[in-house]
Short mmCIF file of C-alpha atoms in Angstrom, two decimals:
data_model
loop_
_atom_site.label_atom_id
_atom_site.label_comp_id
_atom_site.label_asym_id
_atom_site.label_seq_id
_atom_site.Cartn_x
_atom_site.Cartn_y
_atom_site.Cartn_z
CA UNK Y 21 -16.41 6.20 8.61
CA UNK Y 22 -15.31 4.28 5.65
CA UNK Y 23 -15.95 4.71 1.87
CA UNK Y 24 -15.96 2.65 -0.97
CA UNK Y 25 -12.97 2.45 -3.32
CA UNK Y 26 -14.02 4.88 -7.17
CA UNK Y 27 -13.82 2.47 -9.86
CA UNK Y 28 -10.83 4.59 -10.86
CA UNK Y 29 -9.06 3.38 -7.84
CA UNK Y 30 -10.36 -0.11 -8.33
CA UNK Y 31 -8.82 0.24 -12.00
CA UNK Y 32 -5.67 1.69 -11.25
CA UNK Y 33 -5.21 -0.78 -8.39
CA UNK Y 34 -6.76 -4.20 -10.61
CA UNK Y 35 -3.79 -3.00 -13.42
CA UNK Y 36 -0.92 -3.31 -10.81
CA UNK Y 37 -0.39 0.35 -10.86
CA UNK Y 38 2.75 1.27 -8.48
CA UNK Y 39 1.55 2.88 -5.33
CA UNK Y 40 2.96 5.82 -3.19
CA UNK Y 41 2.65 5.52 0.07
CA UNK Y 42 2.85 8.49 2.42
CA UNK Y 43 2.94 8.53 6.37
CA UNK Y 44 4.22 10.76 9.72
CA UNK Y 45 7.69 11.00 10.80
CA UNK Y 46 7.82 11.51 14.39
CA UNK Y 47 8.45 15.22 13.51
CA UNK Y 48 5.45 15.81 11.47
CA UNK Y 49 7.73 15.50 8.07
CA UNK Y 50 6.29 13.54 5.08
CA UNK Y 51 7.98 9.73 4.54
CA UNK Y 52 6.79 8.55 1.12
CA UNK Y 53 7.32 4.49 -0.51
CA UNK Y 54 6.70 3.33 -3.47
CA UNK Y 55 4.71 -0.12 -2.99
CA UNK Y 56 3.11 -2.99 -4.84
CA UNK Y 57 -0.77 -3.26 -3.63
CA UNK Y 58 -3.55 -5.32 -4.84
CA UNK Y 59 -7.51 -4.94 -3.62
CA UNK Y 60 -9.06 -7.00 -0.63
CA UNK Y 61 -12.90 -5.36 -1.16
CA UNK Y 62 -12.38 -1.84 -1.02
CA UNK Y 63 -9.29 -2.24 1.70
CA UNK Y 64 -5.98 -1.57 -0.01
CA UNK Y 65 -3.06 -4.07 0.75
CA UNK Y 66 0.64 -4.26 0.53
CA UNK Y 67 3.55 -5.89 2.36
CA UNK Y 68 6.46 -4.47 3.82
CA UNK Y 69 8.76 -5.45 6.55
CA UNK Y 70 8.82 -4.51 10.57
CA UNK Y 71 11.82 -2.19 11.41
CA UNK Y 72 11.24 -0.16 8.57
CA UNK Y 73 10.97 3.89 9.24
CA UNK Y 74 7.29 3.62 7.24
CA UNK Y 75 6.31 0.55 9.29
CA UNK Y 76 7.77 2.25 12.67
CA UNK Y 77 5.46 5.57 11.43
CA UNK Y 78 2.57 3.47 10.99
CA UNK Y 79 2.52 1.65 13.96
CA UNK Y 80 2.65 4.83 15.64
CA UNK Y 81 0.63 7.07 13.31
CA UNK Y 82 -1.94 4.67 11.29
CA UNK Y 83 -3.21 7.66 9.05
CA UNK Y 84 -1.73 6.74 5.62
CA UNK Y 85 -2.29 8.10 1.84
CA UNK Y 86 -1.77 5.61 -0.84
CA UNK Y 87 -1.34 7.69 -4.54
CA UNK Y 88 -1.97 6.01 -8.10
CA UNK Y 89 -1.08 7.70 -11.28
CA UNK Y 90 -2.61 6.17 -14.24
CA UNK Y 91 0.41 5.20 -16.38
CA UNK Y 92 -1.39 6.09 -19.32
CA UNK Y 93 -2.47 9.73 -18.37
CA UNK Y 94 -0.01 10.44 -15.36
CA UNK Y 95 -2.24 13.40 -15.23
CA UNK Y 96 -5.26 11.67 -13.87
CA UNK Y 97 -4.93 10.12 -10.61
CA UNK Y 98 -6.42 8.52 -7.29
CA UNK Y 99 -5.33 9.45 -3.60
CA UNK Y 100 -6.95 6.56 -1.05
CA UNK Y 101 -6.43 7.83 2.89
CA UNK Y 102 -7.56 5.69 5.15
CA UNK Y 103 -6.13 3.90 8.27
CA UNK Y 104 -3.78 1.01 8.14
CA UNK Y 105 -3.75 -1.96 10.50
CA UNK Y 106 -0.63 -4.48 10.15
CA UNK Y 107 -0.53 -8.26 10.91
CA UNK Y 108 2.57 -10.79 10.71
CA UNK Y 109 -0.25 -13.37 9.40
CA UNK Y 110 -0.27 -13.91 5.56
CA UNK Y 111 2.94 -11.34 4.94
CA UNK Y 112 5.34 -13.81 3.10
CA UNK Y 113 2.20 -14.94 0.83
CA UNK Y 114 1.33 -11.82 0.16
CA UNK Y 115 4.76 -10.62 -1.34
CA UNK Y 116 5.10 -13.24 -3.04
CA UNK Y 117 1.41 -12.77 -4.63
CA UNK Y 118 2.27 -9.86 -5.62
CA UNK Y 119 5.89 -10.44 -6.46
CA UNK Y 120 3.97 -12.55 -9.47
CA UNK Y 121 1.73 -9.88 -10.50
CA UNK Y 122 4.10 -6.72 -10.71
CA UNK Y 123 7.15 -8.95 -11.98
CA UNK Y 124 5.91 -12.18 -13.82
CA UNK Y 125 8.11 -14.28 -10.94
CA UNK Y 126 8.47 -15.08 -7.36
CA UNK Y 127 10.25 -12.48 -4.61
CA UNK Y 128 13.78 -13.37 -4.58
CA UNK Y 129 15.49 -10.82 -1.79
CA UNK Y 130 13.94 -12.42 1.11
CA UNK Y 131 16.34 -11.39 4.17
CA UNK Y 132 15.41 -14.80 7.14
CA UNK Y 133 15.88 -12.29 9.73
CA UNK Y 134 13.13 -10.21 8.42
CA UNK Y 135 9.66 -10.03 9.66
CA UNK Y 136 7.04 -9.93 6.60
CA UNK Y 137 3.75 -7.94 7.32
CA UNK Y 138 0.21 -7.82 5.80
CA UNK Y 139 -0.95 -3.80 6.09
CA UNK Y 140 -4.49 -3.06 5.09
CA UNK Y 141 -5.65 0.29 4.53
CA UNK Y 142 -9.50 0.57 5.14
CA UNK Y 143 -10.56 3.99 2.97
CA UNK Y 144 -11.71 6.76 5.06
CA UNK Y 145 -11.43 9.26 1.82
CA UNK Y 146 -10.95 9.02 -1.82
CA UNK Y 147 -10.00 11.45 -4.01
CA UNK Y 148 -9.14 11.15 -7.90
CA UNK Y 149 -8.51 13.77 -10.47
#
């Protein structure tokens, strides 16, 4: 069942907040990224690349957490879990979308070999402190 996004979350999120990211290793250990996301509704969104150990555990394990500290008061927080899907559609645009908002330019280490991907998180639970 999904939930809607606290307007914390939508805050923390809407003021380009850095996200954590936290999924499975194949041996039950924590992997944790930091990522750039931005809102699609109450889905969470980010890019990353296929290959990657936190692309490999999500494609295997789509239960993610997604953590946002409020810059401000690093005290209060928001924890979105949810599951992710991932499609190739959209990923360059997406990076560079948010290459813009998070930097103030385009995404300049684009690797050609590289496969961009679009991963959604649809919210399951959301916590905030």
């Amino acid at each position: 069942m999904t939930v809607a996004l606290s307007e914390l979350a939508k805050r923390l999120i809407d003021a380009d907040t850095f996200a954590t990211l936290a999924t499975v290793n194949p041996n039950g250990s924590p992997q944790s990224s930091v990522v750039w996301v931005k809102r699609d509704g109450d889905d969470v969104v980010f890019s990353t690349i296929l290959g990657r150990r936190k692309t490999r555990n999500m494609q295997r394990e789509p239960r993610v957490s997604l953590t946002l500290f409020d810059p401000a008061n690093p005290y209060q927080y928001v924890e979105v879990r949810g599951e992710v899907t991932m499609t190739e559609q959209g990923g360059p645009e997406l990076i560079q979308e948010l290459s813009q908002r998070y930097t103030g330019g385009p995404f300049t280490e684009h690797d050609p070999a590289s496969v961009r991907v679009v991963c959604r998180v649809t919210p399951v639970k959301v916590f905030s402190r």
